[in-house]
């Protein structure tokens, strides 16, 4: 194999390969690797920072969401209480106004009944007065003389006339 | 058909002799320089253009390579200890990868198919792990020869085994890369030679295989660079953490 036979090139191959490697190593160590490693580190830091920030933001969002949900829940509870209170109040008010109306109706009914009773009593009183007056007047006439049919009729008419006049007088009074 | 391993021959292009040393520039070295120039240009272009927070195609590729090397180093050496080794491991990976890939271009040369080159790197890494181990732990580094938890009676047996295992590391590291590159290129050369020498009626078959094997060789170029790098990380990690 030429790799073992060409002994005279061993020196130069070893020398130049080691020198070339040393130069490459120096170049990469001095100029290439530091900026690339720095850029990688910066990016890693940035990504890690961004991830941490996003995690924090996520946690904040979760907290805010939780708070909002709690607030919403409390608001729902409050609204339900308000609705319940309003409903109770409306019920009470309805019952109260029903009771008042019923009482008013009863009062009006009672007043009407009393008025009717008063009018009735008054009317009966009046009828009683008229009947008495009529009876008295008729009796007076019968007692004064025996009368013919024409006279009877006339006397009755007179009595009625008298009663009417009496009534009109009373009404005018 | 020509000798299938003939293309592993190195041809001097510019003869350079300094003192008693032959430092001539040959086709293997030129191919290596082309590969390294491509890698350097990629990094230089990306860095000089300015690294964007939203990376483009080239920057993305380079970042993937650097992140890959960084992950390897952090896994086997550790994050704190390994940070300083990232440029070295990255350079080693890119060097081997560039040399492996540039050799797949017809007419080019794979310097990693030279055992002296892979051997030089493997021995260099072996010495480096010893230096790291002794500088970090002093003589306690020799404790690496005694695996934890073994009965005391087995220690005299284990120490020679561990020494052999330690010495085998650079040998296996060097031979694995050299053998893979040599075998792959030999197969490619044989198949391509068959395709060229056979008539068109049957020549398409080895030519098709050449294309398939070439694809496979690209994968092997990556895999071998990865294996060399990962084993280097493991050896350095062992020297730092002692088992």
Short mmCIF file of C-alpha atoms in Angstrom, two decimals:
data_model
loop_
_atom_site.label_atom_id
_atom_site.label_comp_id
_atom_site.label_asym_id
_atom_site.label_seq_id
_atom_site.Cartn_x
_atom_site.Cartn_y
_atom_site.Cartn_z
CA UNK A 1 0.00 0.00 0.00
CA UNK A 2 1.34 3.45 -0.89
CA UNK A 3 0.40 4.69 2.59
CA UNK A 4 3.08 2.39 4.05
CA UNK A 5 5.55 2.45 1.19
CA UNK A 6 6.06 6.19 0.68
CA UNK A 7 7.93 6.73 3.92
CA UNK A 8 9.57 9.90 2.60
CA UNK A 9 6.25 11.80 2.68
CA UNK A 10 5.46 10.94 6.31
CA UNK A 11 7.32 13.96 7.67
CA UNK A 12 5.58 16.45 5.43
CA UNK A 13 2.15 14.86 5.89
CA UNK A 14 2.41 14.88 9.69
CA UNK A 15 3.92 18.36 9.78
CA UNK A 16 1.42 20.06 7.46
CA UNK A 17 -1.62 18.26 8.80
CA UNK A 18 -0.75 19.23 12.38
CA UNK A 19 0.15 22.80 11.35
CA UNK A 20 -3.02 23.12 9.30
CA UNK A 21 -5.08 21.78 12.18
CA UNK A 22 -3.39 24.22 14.55
CA UNK A 23 -4.16 27.13 12.21
CA UNK A 24 -7.79 25.99 11.82
CA UNK A 25 -8.08 25.59 15.60
CA UNK A 26 -6.60 29.06 16.19
CA UNK A 27 -8.90 30.63 13.58
CA UNK A 28 -12.02 28.91 14.86
CA UNK A 29 -11.17 29.53 18.51
CA UNK A 30 -10.33 33.17 17.96
CA UNK A 31 -12.84 34.31 15.34
CA UNK A 32 -15.59 31.77 14.66
CA UNK A 33 -16.65 29.90 17.76
CA UNK A 34 -16.92 32.77 20.29
CA UNK A 35 -19.43 34.85 18.29
CA UNK A 36 -21.44 31.78 17.31
CA UNK A 37 -21.48 30.42 20.86
CA UNK A 38 -22.36 33.88 22.14
CA UNK A 39 -25.19 34.19 19.59
CA UNK A 40 -26.46 30.73 20.56
CA UNK A 41 -26.28 31.60 24.24
CA UNK A 42 -28.06 34.92 23.66
CA UNK A 43 -30.78 33.19 21.66
CA UNK A 44 -31.12 30.50 24.30
CA UNK A 45 -31.40 33.17 27.00
CA UNK A 46 -33.92 35.10 24.92
CA UNK A 47 -36.00 32.00 24.23
CA UNK A 48 -35.81 31.00 27.89
CA UNK A 49 -36.77 34.56 28.90
CA UNK A 50 -39.61 34.61 26.38
CA UNK A 51 -40.86 31.25 27.61
CA UNK A 52 -40.67 32.44 31.23
CA UNK A 53 -42.46 35.67 30.29
CA UNK A 54 -45.14 33.77 28.42
CA UNK A 55 -45.50 31.39 31.38
CA UNK A 56 -45.85 34.40 33.68
CA UNK A 57 -48.35 36.02 31.34
CA UNK A 58 -50.25 32.75 31.18
CA UNK A 59 -50.32 32.58 34.97
CA UNK A 60 -51.45 36.23 35.14
CA UNK A 61 -54.14 35.54 32.56
CA UNK A 62 -55.27 32.52 34.57
CA UNK A 63 -55.41 34.62 37.75
CA UNK A 64 -57.33 37.39 35.98
CA UNK A 65 -59.68 34.81 34.46
CA UNK A 66 -60.23 33.28 37.88
CA UNK A 67 -60.86 36.70 39.41
CA UNK A 68 -63.25 37.59 36.61
CA UNK A 69 -65.08 34.32 37.02
CA UNK A 70 -65.35 34.94 40.76
CA UNK A 71 -66.56 38.50 40.14
CA UNK A 72 -69.03 37.24 37.57
CA UNK A 73 -70.21 34.58 39.99
CA UNK A 74 -70.59 37.18 42.74
CA UNK A 75 -72.44 39.48 40.33
CA UNK A 76 -74.73 36.62 39.34
CA UNK A 77 -75.40 35.93 43.02
CA UNK A 78 -76.01 39.60 43.69
CA UNK A 79 -78.33 39.88 40.70
CA UNK A 80 -80.25 36.82 41.83
CA UNK A 81 -80.61 38.33 45.34
CA UNK A 82 -81.77 41.63 43.83
CA UNK A 83 -84.28 39.86 41.60
CA UNK A 84 -85.48 37.80 44.58
CA UNK A 85 -85.82 40.93 46.73
CA UNK A 86 -87.68 42.75 43.96
CA UNK A 87 -89.94 39.76 43.48
CA UNK A 88 -90.65 39.57 47.21
CA UNK A 89 -91.24 43.30 47.34
CA UNK A 90 -93.58 43.12 44.35
CA UNK A 91 -95.45 40.25 45.95
CA UNK A 92 -95.78 42.16 49.20
CA UNK A 93 -96.90 45.27 47.38
CA UNK A 94 -99.42 43.25 45.36
CA UNK A 95 -100.79 41.61 48.49
CA UNK A 96 -100.94 44.94 50.28
CA UNK A 97 -102.73 46.71 47.43
CA UNK A 98 -105.13 43.75 47.10
CA UNK A 99 -105.90 43.96 50.78
CA UNK A 100 -106.38 47.74 50.56
CA UNK A 101 -108.63 47.41 47.52
CA UNK A 102 -110.65 44.70 49.22
CA UNK A 103 -110.96 46.87 52.33
CA UNK A 104 -112.00 49.84 50.21
CA UNK A 105 -114.54 47.73 48.34
CA UNK A 106 -115.88 46.43 51.62
CA UNK A 107 -116.08 49.97 52.97
CA UNK A 108 -117.84 51.22 49.83
CA UNK A 109 -120.23 48.26 50.03
CA UNK A 110 -120.87 48.94 53.69
CA UNK A 111 -121.45 52.64 53.01
CA UNK A 112 -123.80 51.81 50.15
CA UNK A 113 -125.71 49.36 52.31
CA UNK A 114 -125.96 51.93 55.07
CA UNK A 115 -127.16 54.55 52.61
CA UNK A 116 -129.68 52.15 51.14
CA UNK A 117 -130.88 51.25 54.64
CA UNK A 118 -131.13 54.94 55.54
CA UNK A 119 -133.09 55.74 52.38
CA UNK A 120 -135.32 52.76 52.96
CA UNK A 121 -136.00 53.77 56.55
CA UNK A 122 -136.65 57.31 55.46
CA UNK A 123 -138.98 56.18 52.70
CA UNK A 124 -140.85 53.85 55.00
CA UNK A 125 -141.13 56.69 57.49
CA UNK A 126 -142.50 58.91 54.79
CA UNK A 127 -144.93 56.26 53.54
CA UNK A 128 -146.02 55.69 57.10
CA UNK A 129 -146.60 59.47 57.47
CA UNK A 130 -148.57 59.67 54.22
CA UNK A 131 -150.66 56.66 55.07
CA UNK A 132 -151.43 58.10 58.50
CA UNK A 133 -152.30 61.47 57.03
CA UNK A 134 -154.46 59.83 54.40
CA UNK A 135 -156.20 57.68 56.92
CA UNK A 136 -156.79 60.65 59.22
CA UNK A 137 -158.09 62.78 56.36
CA UNK A 138 -160.35 60.04 55.02
CA UNK A 139 -161.69 59.24 58.43
CA UNK A 140 -162.41 62.89 59.10
CA UNK A 141 -164.44 63.08 55.93
CA UNK A 142 -166.38 59.88 56.65
CA UNK A 143 -167.15 61.04 60.08
CA UNK A 144 -168.58 64.41 58.99
CA UNK A 145 -171.24 63.07 56.72
CA UNK A 146 -172.68 60.21 54.86
CA UNK A 147 -171.66 60.59 51.41
CA UNK A 148 -172.83 59.59 47.94
CA UNK A 149 -170.66 57.80 45.48
CA UNK A 150 -169.75 60.98 43.75
CA UNK A 151 -168.93 62.57 47.04
CA UNK A 152 -166.90 59.56 48.09
CA UNK A 153 -164.93 59.74 44.96
CA UNK A 154 -164.51 63.44 45.26
CA UNK A 155 -163.48 63.13 48.90
CA UNK A 156 -160.92 60.45 48.04
CA UNK A 157 -159.55 62.61 45.27
CA UNK A 158 -159.41 65.55 47.61
CA UNK A 159 -157.62 63.44 50.16
CA UNK A 160 -155.17 62.27 47.53
CA UNK A 161 -154.71 65.84 46.40
CA UNK A 162 -154.10 66.85 49.97
CA UNK A 163 -151.58 64.10 50.44
CA UNK A 164 -149.81 65.10 47.24
CA UNK A 165 -149.70 68.71 48.35
CA UNK A 166 -148.44 67.56 51.70
CA UNK A 167 -145.77 65.47 49.99
CA UNK A 168 -144.72 68.32 47.76
CA UNK A 169 -144.51 70.56 50.77
CA UNK A 170 -142.28 68.07 52.53
CA UNK A 171 -140.17 67.62 49.49
CA UNK A 172 -139.76 71.36 49.18
CA UNK A 173 -138.80 71.48 52.83
CA UNK B 1 -7.52 -1.75 -14.99
CA UNK B 2 -5.04 0.18 -12.88
CA UNK B 3 -4.03 -0.80 -9.38
CA UNK B 4 -7.01 0.19 -7.19
CA UNK B 5 -4.77 1.54 -4.44
CA UNK B 6 -2.56 3.47 -6.80
CA UNK B 7 -4.53 6.65 -6.23
CA UNK B 8 -3.33 6.69 -2.59
CA UNK B 9 0.10 7.63 -3.88
CA UNK B 10 1.25 11.08 -2.89
CA UNK B 11 2.83 13.30 -5.55
CA UNK B 12 5.05 16.18 -4.61
CA UNK B 13 3.96 19.49 -6.12
CA UNK B 14 6.29 22.01 -4.47
CA UNK B 15 9.45 20.51 -2.97
CA UNK B 16 10.48 22.21 0.28
CA UNK B 17 13.48 21.05 2.28
CA UNK B 18 14.36 22.85 5.49
CA UNK B 19 17.41 21.48 7.24
CA UNK B 20 17.07 17.75 7.16
CA UNK B 21 13.27 17.94 7.02
CA UNK B 22 11.20 17.29 3.91
CA UNK B 23 8.25 19.66 4.09
CA UNK B 24 7.27 19.45 0.43
CA UNK B 25 3.76 20.40 -0.59
CA UNK B 26 2.00 17.44 -2.22
CA UNK B 27 -1.45 16.64 -3.59
CA UNK B 28 -2.71 15.31 -0.21
CA UNK B 29 -1.78 18.55 1.54
CA UNK B 30 -3.31 20.71 -1.19
CA UNK B 31 -6.57 18.73 -1.00
CA UNK B 32 -6.55 19.14 2.79
CA UNK B 33 -5.99 22.89 2.45
CA UNK B 34 -8.86 23.18 -0.01
CA UNK B 35 -11.15 21.41 2.44
CA UNK B 36 -10.02 23.57 5.34
CA UNK B 37 -10.33 26.71 3.19
CA UNK B 38 -13.96 25.82 2.44
CA UNK B 39 -14.67 25.37 6.17
CA UNK B 40 -12.84 28.58 7.09
CA UNK B 41 -14.61 30.56 4.35
CA UNK B 42 -18.00 29.34 5.54
CA UNK B 43 -17.29 30.53 9.08
CA UNK B 44 -15.60 33.73 7.90
CA UNK B 45 -18.52 34.64 5.62
CA UNK B 46 -21.10 33.98 8.28
CA UNK B 47 -19.25 35.81 11.07
CA UNK B 48 -18.17 38.80 8.96
CA UNK B 49 -21.70 39.22 7.64
CA UNK B 50 -22.82 39.49 11.25
CA UNK B 51 -24.73 36.84 13.13
CA UNK B 52 -28.41 37.51 12.85
CA UNK B 53 -30.88 36.64 15.63
CA UNK B 54 -32.92 34.99 12.86
CA UNK B 55 -30.27 32.82 11.16
CA UNK B 56 -29.97 32.36 7.41
CA UNK B 57 -29.12 29.05 5.71
CA UNK B 58 -25.33 29.22 6.18
CA UNK B 59 -25.57 30.49 9.75
CA UNK B 60 -28.10 27.76 10.54
CA UNK B 61 -25.74 25.06 9.25
CA UNK B 62 -22.82 26.44 11.25
CA UNK B 63 -24.94 26.82 14.35
CA UNK B 64 -26.12 23.21 14.00
CA UNK B 65 -22.47 22.07 13.80
CA UNK B 66 -21.43 24.16 16.80
CA UNK B 67 -24.47 23.07 18.84
CA UNK B 68 -23.81 19.45 17.91
CA UNK B 69 -20.18 19.69 19.06
CA UNK B 70 -21.20 21.59 22.19
CA UNK B 71 -23.77 18.92 23.07
CA UNK B 72 -21.15 16.18 22.56
CA UNK B 73 -18.63 17.95 24.78
CA UNK B 74 -21.17 18.75 27.50
CA UNK B 75 -22.39 15.15 27.51
CA UNK B 76 -19.02 13.43 27.82
CA UNK B 77 -16.84 16.03 29.53
CA UNK B 78 -19.40 18.06 31.44
CA UNK B 79 -20.75 21.57 31.04
CA UNK B 80 -18.36 23.42 33.33
CA UNK B 81 -15.21 21.46 32.48
CA UNK B 82 -16.07 20.99 28.83
CA UNK B 83 -16.71 24.63 27.89
CA UNK B 84 -13.01 25.27 27.14
CA UNK B 85 -12.74 22.14 24.98
CA UNK B 86 -15.57 23.11 22.58
CA UNK B 87 -13.31 24.96 20.08
CA UNK B 88 -10.76 22.12 20.07
CA UNK B 89 -13.34 19.37 19.61
CA UNK B 90 -15.17 21.49 17.02
CA UNK B 91 -11.96 22.10 15.09
CA UNK B 92 -11.10 18.39 15.22
CA UNK B 93 -14.55 17.39 13.93
CA UNK B 94 -14.51 19.96 11.14
CA UNK B 95 -10.92 19.09 10.18
CA UNK B 96 -11.65 15.37 9.84
CA UNK B 97 -15.00 15.99 8.15
CA UNK B 98 -13.51 18.43 5.63
CA UNK B 99 -10.62 16.05 4.83
CA UNK B 100 -13.01 13.09 4.49
CA UNK B 101 -15.45 14.94 2.24
CA UNK B 102 -12.89 16.68 0.02
CA UNK B 103 -11.44 13.28 -0.83
CA UNK B 104 -14.74 12.21 -2.39
CA UNK B 105 -14.25 14.68 -5.24
CA UNK B 106 -12.70 12.73 -8.15
CA UNK B 107 -9.01 13.57 -8.59
CA UNK B 108 -8.75 14.85 -5.04
CA UNK B 109 -7.05 13.17 -2.08
CA UNK B 110 -8.19 12.06 1.38
CA UNK B 111 -5.42 12.85 3.81
CA UNK B 112 -7.27 10.84 6.48
CA UNK B 113 -6.52 7.72 4.42
CA UNK B 114 -2.89 8.16 5.53
CA UNK B 115 -2.22 6.21 8.73
CA UNK B 116 0.60 8.56 9.71
CA UNK B 117 -1.84 11.48 9.73
CA UNK B 118 -4.60 9.72 11.67
CA UNK B 119 -1.88 8.23 13.91
CA UNK B 120 -0.37 11.64 14.56
CA UNK B 121 -3.75 12.99 15.60
CA UNK B 122 -4.57 9.92 17.70
CA UNK B 123 -1.20 10.04 19.49
CA UNK B 124 -1.56 13.78 19.96
CA UNK B 125 -4.98 13.28 21.57
CA UNK B 126 -3.62 10.43 23.71
CA UNK B 127 -0.78 12.62 24.99
CA UNK B 128 -3.24 15.44 25.56
CA UNK B 129 -5.47 13.22 27.73
CA UNK B 130 -2.42 12.16 29.77
CA UNK B 131 -1.40 15.81 30.24
CA UNK B 132 -4.95 16.76 31.26
CA UNK B 133 -5.19 13.79 33.62
CA UNK B 134 -1.86 14.35 35.37
CA UNK B 135 -2.27 18.12 35.56
CA UNK B 136 -5.73 17.76 37.07
CA UNK B 137 -5.22 14.79 39.41
CA UNK B 138 -1.47 14.41 39.75
CA UNK B 139 -0.45 10.83 40.50
CA UNK B 140 -4.03 9.98 41.42
CA UNK B 141 -4.59 9.91 37.65
CA UNK B 142 -2.97 6.47 37.69
CA UNK B 143 -6.15 5.39 39.45
CA UNK B 144 -7.69 5.25 35.99
CA UNK B 145 -5.87 1.94 35.62
CA UNK B 146 -7.96 0.48 38.46
CA UNK B 147 -11.65 0.37 37.61
CA UNK B 148 -13.85 1.20 40.61
CA UNK B 149 -15.43 -1.64 42.57
CA UNK B 150 -13.06 -4.45 41.57
CA UNK B 151 -11.75 -6.82 44.28
CA UNK B 152 -8.21 -5.99 45.47
CA UNK B 153 -6.97 -9.40 44.43
CA UNK B 154 -7.73 -8.56 40.80
CA UNK B 155 -5.79 -5.28 40.79
CA UNK B 156 -2.46 -6.82 39.62
CA UNK B 157 -4.37 -8.39 36.74
CA UNK B 158 -6.41 -5.34 35.91
CA UNK B 159 -3.53 -2.87 35.72
CA UNK B 160 -1.82 -4.53 32.71
CA UNK B 161 -5.21 -5.00 31.04
CA UNK B 162 -6.05 -1.33 31.56
CA UNK B 163 -2.59 -0.28 30.27
CA UNK B 164 -3.15 -2.34 27.13
CA UNK B 165 -6.63 -0.84 26.84
CA UNK B 166 -5.18 2.68 27.20
CA UNK B 167 -2.49 2.07 24.59
CA UNK B 168 -5.03 0.49 22.27
CA UNK B 169 -7.10 3.65 22.31
CA UNK B 170 -4.90 5.75 19.98
CA UNK B 171 -4.18 2.73 17.80
CA UNK B 172 -7.86 1.93 17.33
CA UNK B 173 -8.64 5.61 16.84
CA UNK B 174 -6.04 5.96 14.11
CA UNK B 175 -6.65 2.63 12.38
CA UNK B 176 -10.45 2.98 12.36
CA UNK B 177 -10.40 6.27 10.47
CA UNK B 178 -7.57 5.26 8.15
CA UNK B 179 -9.13 1.85 7.34
CA UNK B 180 -12.59 3.25 6.69
CA UNK B 181 -11.32 5.94 4.37
CA UNK B 182 -8.96 3.58 2.54
CA UNK B 183 -11.58 0.84 2.13
CA UNK B 184 -14.27 3.24 0.94
CA UNK B 185 -12.05 4.89 -1.63
CA UNK B 186 -10.71 1.55 -2.83
CA UNK B 187 -14.23 0.22 -3.41
CA UNK B 188 -15.16 3.43 -5.22
CA UNK B 189 -12.04 3.20 -7.37
CA UNK B 190 -12.66 -0.46 -8.21
CA UNK B 191 -16.33 0.15 -9.11
CA UNK B 192 -15.52 3.21 -11.17
CA UNK B 193 -12.70 1.34 -12.91
CA UNK B 194 -15.12 -1.47 -13.78
CA UNK B 195 -17.66 1.01 -15.12
CA UNK B 196 -15.03 2.67 -17.30
CA UNK B 197 -13.43 -0.53 -18.58
CA UNK B 198 -16.65 -2.49 -19.26
CA UNK B 199 -18.84 -2.00 -22.31
CA UNK B 200 -21.85 0.30 -22.04
CA UNK B 201 -24.18 -2.74 -21.91
CA UNK B 202 -22.84 -3.86 -18.53
CA UNK B 203 -20.90 -0.77 -17.51
CA UNK B 204 -23.99 1.01 -16.18
CA UNK B 205 -24.27 -1.48 -13.31
CA UNK B 206 -20.91 -0.73 -11.59
CA UNK B 207 -21.45 2.95 -12.42
CA UNK B 208 -24.79 2.87 -10.59
CA UNK B 209 -23.06 1.17 -7.67
CA UNK B 210 -20.37 3.87 -7.74
CA UNK B 211 -23.05 6.51 -7.26
CA UNK B 212 -24.69 4.52 -4.43
CA UNK B 213 -21.35 3.84 -2.72
CA UNK B 214 -20.41 7.48 -3.13
CA UNK B 215 -23.58 8.41 -1.21
CA UNK B 216 -22.64 5.84 1.39
CA UNK B 217 -19.12 7.27 1.57
CA UNK B 218 -20.53 10.74 2.28
CA UNK B 219 -22.41 9.19 5.21
CA UNK B 220 -19.25 7.35 6.30
CA UNK B 221 -17.28 10.62 6.12
CA UNK B 222 -19.70 12.13 8.63
CA UNK B 223 -19.87 8.99 10.78
CA UNK B 224 -16.09 8.60 11.01
CA UNK B 225 -15.60 12.26 11.88
CA UNK B 226 -18.31 11.83 14.52
CA UNK B 227 -16.72 8.65 15.94
CA UNK B 228 -13.25 10.20 16.09
CA UNK B 229 -14.65 13.25 17.84
CA UNK B 230 -16.89 11.39 20.26
CA UNK B 231 -14.06 9.04 21.28
CA UNK B 232 -11.81 12.05 21.85
CA UNK B 233 -14.51 13.51 24.10
CA UNK B 234 -14.80 10.19 25.97
CA UNK B 235 -11.02 10.00 26.50
CA UNK B 236 -10.81 13.60 27.71
CA UNK B 237 -13.88 13.01 29.90
CA UNK B 238 -12.22 9.93 31.42
CA UNK B 239 -9.04 11.90 32.11
CA UNK B 240 -11.06 14.61 33.86
CA UNK B 241 -13.52 12.48 35.80
CA UNK B 242 -11.41 9.30 36.27
CA UNK B 243 -14.02 6.69 35.23
#
